[in-house]
Short mmCIF file of C-alpha atoms in Angstrom, two decimals:
data_model
loop_
_atom_site.label_atom_id
_atom_site.label_comp_id
_atom_site.label_asym_id
_atom_site.label_seq_id
_atom_site.Cartn_x
_atom_site.Cartn_y
_atom_site.Cartn_z
CA MET M 291 138.68 -191.75 -85.12
CA ALA M 292 140.97 -192.00 -87.98
CA THR M 293 139.95 -193.91 -91.21
CA PHE M 294 142.00 -196.94 -91.98
CA VAL M 295 142.87 -197.48 -95.64
CA THR M 296 143.96 -201.01 -96.53
CA ARG M 297 146.58 -201.84 -99.09
CA ALA M 298 143.98 -203.00 -101.56
CA GLN M 299 142.09 -199.74 -101.21
CA TRP M 300 145.09 -197.48 -101.97
CA GLY M 301 146.36 -199.81 -104.69
CA ALA M 302 149.45 -201.18 -103.26
CA ARG M 303 151.84 -203.39 -105.32
CA ALA M 304 152.47 -206.83 -103.76
CA PRO M 305 155.74 -206.96 -101.79
CA ARG M 306 158.69 -208.90 -103.25
CA GLU M 307 159.11 -210.55 -99.89
CA VAL M 308 157.97 -210.27 -96.28
CA SER M 309 160.10 -210.71 -93.21
CA GLY M 310 158.54 -211.38 -89.89
CA THR M 311 161.91 -211.65 -88.12
CA ILE M 312 161.35 -208.77 -85.74
CA THR M 313 161.41 -207.92 -81.97
CA PRO M 314 159.36 -204.86 -81.55
CA GLU M 315 158.85 -205.68 -77.86
CA GLN M 316 162.41 -204.42 -77.53
CA GLY M 317 161.77 -201.09 -79.24
CA GLY M 318 158.56 -199.43 -80.09
CA VAL M 319 157.22 -197.12 -82.81
CA VAL M 320 159.22 -194.49 -84.68
CA VAL M 321 157.58 -191.40 -86.25
CA HIS M 322 158.80 -190.18 -89.60
CA HIS M 323 157.92 -187.50 -92.21
CA VAL M 324 158.37 -187.64 -96.02
CA ASP M 325 160.83 -184.94 -96.85
CA ALA M 326 162.39 -181.56 -95.89
CA VAL M 327 160.01 -179.82 -98.24
CA ARG M 328 156.35 -179.39 -97.83
CA VAL M 329 154.39 -182.46 -99.42
CA ALA M 330 151.02 -182.55 -97.75
CA GLU M 331 148.33 -182.88 -100.28
CA ALA M 332 145.56 -180.19 -100.04
CA ASP M 333 142.97 -182.49 -101.63
CA HIS M 334 142.56 -185.96 -99.91
CA THR M 335 141.70 -187.62 -103.09
CA ALA M 336 145.48 -187.23 -104.04
CA CYS M 337 146.79 -189.01 -100.99
CA ALA M 338 146.41 -192.51 -102.18
CA ALA M 339 148.38 -191.67 -105.34
CA GLN M 340 151.10 -190.10 -103.04
CA VAL M 341 151.27 -193.35 -101.00
CA ARG M 342 151.64 -195.29 -104.29
CA ALA M 343 154.45 -192.99 -105.49
CA ILE M 344 156.27 -193.55 -102.24
CA GLN M 345 156.02 -197.36 -102.66
CA ASN M 346 157.17 -197.11 -106.29
CA PHE M 347 160.22 -195.09 -105.22
CA HIS M 348 161.15 -197.44 -102.42
CA MET M 349 160.76 -200.52 -104.58
CA ASP M 350 162.11 -199.27 -107.86
CA SER M 351 164.75 -196.70 -106.90
CA ASN M 352 165.91 -197.94 -103.47
CA GLY M 353 165.44 -201.57 -104.48
CA TRP M 354 163.51 -202.46 -101.28
CA SER M 355 160.93 -205.31 -101.02
CA ASP M 356 158.04 -202.82 -100.36
CA ILE M 357 157.19 -199.45 -99.09
CA ALA M 358 159.38 -198.87 -96.10
CA TYR M 359 156.87 -197.85 -93.35
CA SER M 360 154.39 -199.93 -91.32
CA HIS M 361 151.72 -197.28 -91.78
CA LEU M 362 151.38 -193.81 -93.25
CA ALA M 363 149.13 -190.98 -91.92
CA CYS M 364 147.76 -187.99 -93.89
CA VAL M 365 146.70 -184.52 -92.68
CA HIS M 366 143.05 -185.36 -93.44
CA GLY M 367 142.95 -188.20 -90.92
CA SER M 368 143.47 -191.40 -92.83
CA LEU M 369 145.97 -194.10 -91.92
CA PHE M 370 147.27 -196.02 -94.91
CA GLU M 371 148.37 -199.57 -94.30
CA GLY M 372 151.99 -200.00 -95.16
CA ARG M 373 153.81 -203.20 -94.36
CA GLY M 374 151.60 -203.67 -91.34
CA GLU M 375 151.94 -205.28 -88.09
CA ASN M 376 154.40 -208.11 -87.44
CA VAL M 377 156.51 -207.19 -90.53
CA ARG M 378 159.99 -205.87 -90.43
CA THR M 379 160.54 -202.27 -91.70
CA ALA M 380 163.20 -200.66 -93.88
CA ALA M 381 162.63 -197.17 -92.44
CA GLN M 382 165.02 -196.57 -89.47
CA GLY M 383 168.34 -196.45 -91.20
CA THR M 384 169.92 -199.07 -88.95
CA THR M 385 169.73 -202.90 -88.59
CA GLN M 386 168.73 -202.75 -85.03
CA GLY M 387 166.12 -199.93 -85.68
CA ASN M 388 164.47 -202.14 -88.35
CA ASP M 389 164.50 -205.15 -86.12
CA ASP M 390 163.10 -203.51 -83.02
CA TRP M 391 160.90 -200.64 -84.14
CA TYR M 392 157.91 -200.18 -86.37
CA ALA M 393 157.50 -196.95 -88.34
CA VAL M 394 154.61 -194.52 -88.85
CA CYS M 395 155.31 -191.93 -91.54
CA ALA M 396 153.29 -188.63 -91.66
CA LEU M 397 152.67 -187.38 -95.29
CA THR M 398 154.17 -184.03 -94.32
CA GLY M 399 157.45 -182.21 -94.71
CA GLY M 400 159.20 -178.97 -94.73
CA THR M 401 161.67 -176.93 -92.81
CA SER M 402 161.29 -175.48 -89.25
CA GLY M 403 160.17 -172.15 -90.57
CA ASP M 404 158.16 -173.56 -93.51
CA TYR M 405 156.36 -176.81 -92.63
CA ASP M 406 153.11 -178.31 -93.61
CA VAL M 407 150.27 -177.70 -91.20
CA ILE M 408 150.22 -180.34 -88.60
CA THR M 409 146.48 -180.94 -88.18
CA PRO M 410 144.60 -182.58 -85.27
CA ALA M 411 143.51 -185.21 -87.82
CA LEU M 412 147.10 -186.03 -88.55
CA ILE M 413 147.99 -186.43 -85.00
CA ASP M 414 144.85 -188.64 -84.54
CA ALA M 415 145.89 -190.90 -87.40
CA ILE M 416 149.40 -191.21 -86.02
CA ARG M 417 147.99 -192.24 -82.60
CA TYR M 418 145.76 -194.83 -84.40
CA GLY M 419 148.78 -196.28 -86.09
CA VAL M 420 150.81 -196.42 -82.89
CA ASN M 421 147.80 -198.13 -81.27
CA ARG M 422 147.45 -200.69 -83.92
CA LEU M 423 151.13 -201.51 -83.70
CA ARG M 424 150.96 -201.83 -79.90
CA VAL M 425 147.83 -203.86 -79.71
CA SER M 426 148.20 -206.13 -82.84
CA GLY M 427 151.95 -205.92 -83.51
CA GLY M 428 153.33 -206.33 -79.93
CA ALA M 429 155.26 -202.94 -80.05
CA ALA M 430 156.79 -201.72 -76.74
CA PRO M 431 155.44 -198.39 -75.31
CA ALA M 432 158.28 -196.31 -76.61
CA ILE M 433 157.78 -193.70 -79.22
CA THR M 434 160.74 -191.93 -80.82
CA GLY M 435 161.47 -189.88 -83.78
CA HIS M 436 163.64 -191.00 -86.75
CA ARG M 437 166.38 -188.56 -85.67
CA ASP M 438 166.78 -190.64 -82.43
CA HIS M 439 167.91 -193.50 -84.55
CA HIS M 440 169.87 -192.00 -87.51
CA SER M 441 171.62 -188.80 -88.45
CA THR M 442 168.59 -186.90 -89.89
CA GLY M 443 166.32 -184.06 -89.33
CA CYS M 444 163.25 -186.35 -89.66
CA PRO M 445 160.42 -185.97 -88.55
CA GLY M 446 160.91 -182.24 -88.70
CA ASN M 447 158.41 -180.18 -86.70
CA LEU M 448 156.57 -183.29 -85.74
CA TYR M 449 159.46 -184.22 -83.28
CA ALA M 450 158.05 -181.79 -80.73
CA HIS M 451 154.68 -183.62 -80.90
CA VAL M 452 156.64 -186.87 -80.22
CA VAL M 453 158.48 -185.56 -77.27
CA SER M 454 155.41 -183.82 -75.78
CA GLY M 455 153.45 -187.04 -75.93
CA ALA M 456 150.85 -185.62 -78.32
CA VAL M 457 151.17 -188.81 -80.58
CA ASN M 458 150.76 -191.20 -77.62
CA PRO M 459 147.44 -193.05 -78.00
CA GLY M 460 146.83 -193.08 -74.25
CA GLY M 461 147.31 -189.20 -73.86
CA GLY M 462 149.47 -187.55 -71.35
CA PRO M 463 153.30 -187.32 -71.26
CA LEU M 464 155.48 -189.61 -73.47
CA PRO M 465 155.26 -193.03 -71.85
CA TYR M 466 158.14 -194.75 -70.04
CA PRO M 467 159.80 -196.93 -72.73
CA GLY M 468 159.91 -199.89 -70.54
CA VAL M 469 163.58 -200.00 -70.27
CA SER M 470 165.79 -198.29 -67.42
CA PHE M 471 168.89 -196.52 -68.42
CA ARG M 472 172.16 -196.98 -66.37
CA GLN M 473 175.83 -197.15 -66.75
CA PRO M 474 178.44 -198.51 -66.84
CA PRO M 475 178.66 -199.79 -69.44
CA ALA M 476 176.93 -197.15 -71.50
CA PHE M 477 173.37 -198.18 -72.16
CA VAL M 478 172.35 -197.71 -75.83
CA HIS M 479 168.63 -197.31 -76.93
CA ALA M 480 166.78 -194.85 -79.19
CA SER M 481 164.72 -193.70 -76.22
CA VAL M 482 167.96 -192.42 -74.50
CA ALA M 483 168.16 -189.78 -77.27
CA THR M 484 164.46 -188.75 -76.64
CA TRP M 485 165.39 -188.35 -72.98
CA GLN M 486 168.53 -186.49 -73.62
CA TYR M 487 166.65 -184.13 -75.94
CA ARG M 488 164.03 -183.48 -73.32
CA MET M 489 166.54 -182.86 -70.61
CA ASN M 490 168.15 -180.26 -72.79
CA SER M 491 165.03 -178.60 -74.10
CA ALA M 492 162.92 -178.60 -71.00
CA HIS M 493 165.49 -178.70 -68.01
CA GLY M 494 168.41 -176.73 -69.18
CA TYR M 495 171.03 -179.46 -69.63
CA ALA M 496 173.55 -179.59 -72.61
CA LEU M 497 173.81 -183.28 -73.24
CA ASN M 498 175.10 -184.78 -76.40
CA VAL M 499 172.01 -186.32 -78.05
CA ASP M 500 173.47 -189.62 -79.08
CA GLY M 501 171.33 -192.31 -77.60
CA GLN M 502 174.08 -193.49 -75.34
CA TYR M 503 173.62 -193.28 -71.54
CA GLY M 504 177.13 -192.70 -70.40
CA GLN M 505 178.84 -190.71 -67.65
CA GLY M 506 177.54 -187.32 -68.82
CA SER M 507 174.02 -188.49 -68.99
CA ASP M 508 174.41 -190.16 -65.54
CA ALA M 509 175.68 -186.98 -63.99
CA ALA M 510 172.81 -185.09 -65.50
CA CYS M 511 170.28 -187.68 -64.18
CA ARG M 512 171.76 -187.49 -60.69
CA SER M 513 171.52 -183.69 -60.71
CA PHE M 514 167.95 -183.84 -61.92
CA GLN M 515 167.04 -186.42 -59.35
CA SER M 516 168.42 -184.32 -56.59
CA ARG M 517 166.63 -181.10 -57.79
CA ASN M 518 163.29 -183.05 -57.96
CA GLY M 519 163.45 -184.92 -54.65
CA LEU M 520 163.98 -188.40 -56.32
CA THR M 521 166.13 -191.18 -55.28
CA VAL M 522 169.65 -190.20 -56.43
CA ASP M 523 170.89 -193.35 -58.13
CA GLY M 524 171.64 -192.28 -61.66
CA VAL M 525 169.00 -194.63 -63.13
CA VAL M 526 166.35 -193.35 -65.51
CA GLY M 527 163.50 -195.57 -64.39
CA PRO M 528 159.76 -194.89 -64.38
CA ALA M 529 159.90 -192.10 -61.69
CA THR M 530 162.83 -190.18 -63.22
CA TRP M 531 161.40 -190.56 -66.70
CA GLY M 532 157.96 -189.34 -65.50
CA ALA M 533 159.52 -186.30 -63.72
CA ALA M 534 161.45 -185.39 -66.99
CA PHE M 535 158.41 -185.62 -69.20
CA ALA M 536 155.84 -184.12 -66.69
#
């Protein structure tokens, strides 16, 4: 079980303002990392200072009201309280992303070939953060990566753990996000991008991973449904989602 570190325990500054105007039941939780260079602290005693530095940068350099994330997870298995449950984030890069989605940031970074070690303790801490945001914050079941919301490589090598369902508190495949994809018109949701990535990486399709469920995604869905003995209706509902992530 991950260790929860409160704001008081890691020495957080008071936020300039707190917004509770959010609708996380329409989104879920987004997984982030810190940077495209390795940042994980070898000594756990340095992690609280790292979180303080992130808060200072977000408040003093970016001009934000507080640290951007709902929670932050370290490789040693601690979950640091960020803005917390029922508070709007500043992490997703879009207005809708910040309105509908919480954010859990791993204190890791790097490139695909030179990334911090993704420890079991880190995965456990992320799961704990997701679970808190679901149980106490009303988050929908969807889990996405920052790259599904904004043009970025974040969360780096952690993204594979998102798509595999490794960060899902309940275990098993990535959970159905609670919304069905259909068109026309093109349905837009961050979980569409997660599904598109999975269709490409696991099932051999070549979809544009843009979070928009348009004609190309509909055609791929129907092809996939036909291959797997599902009802061919072009709708990514629970059965089609489950087959894609099985």
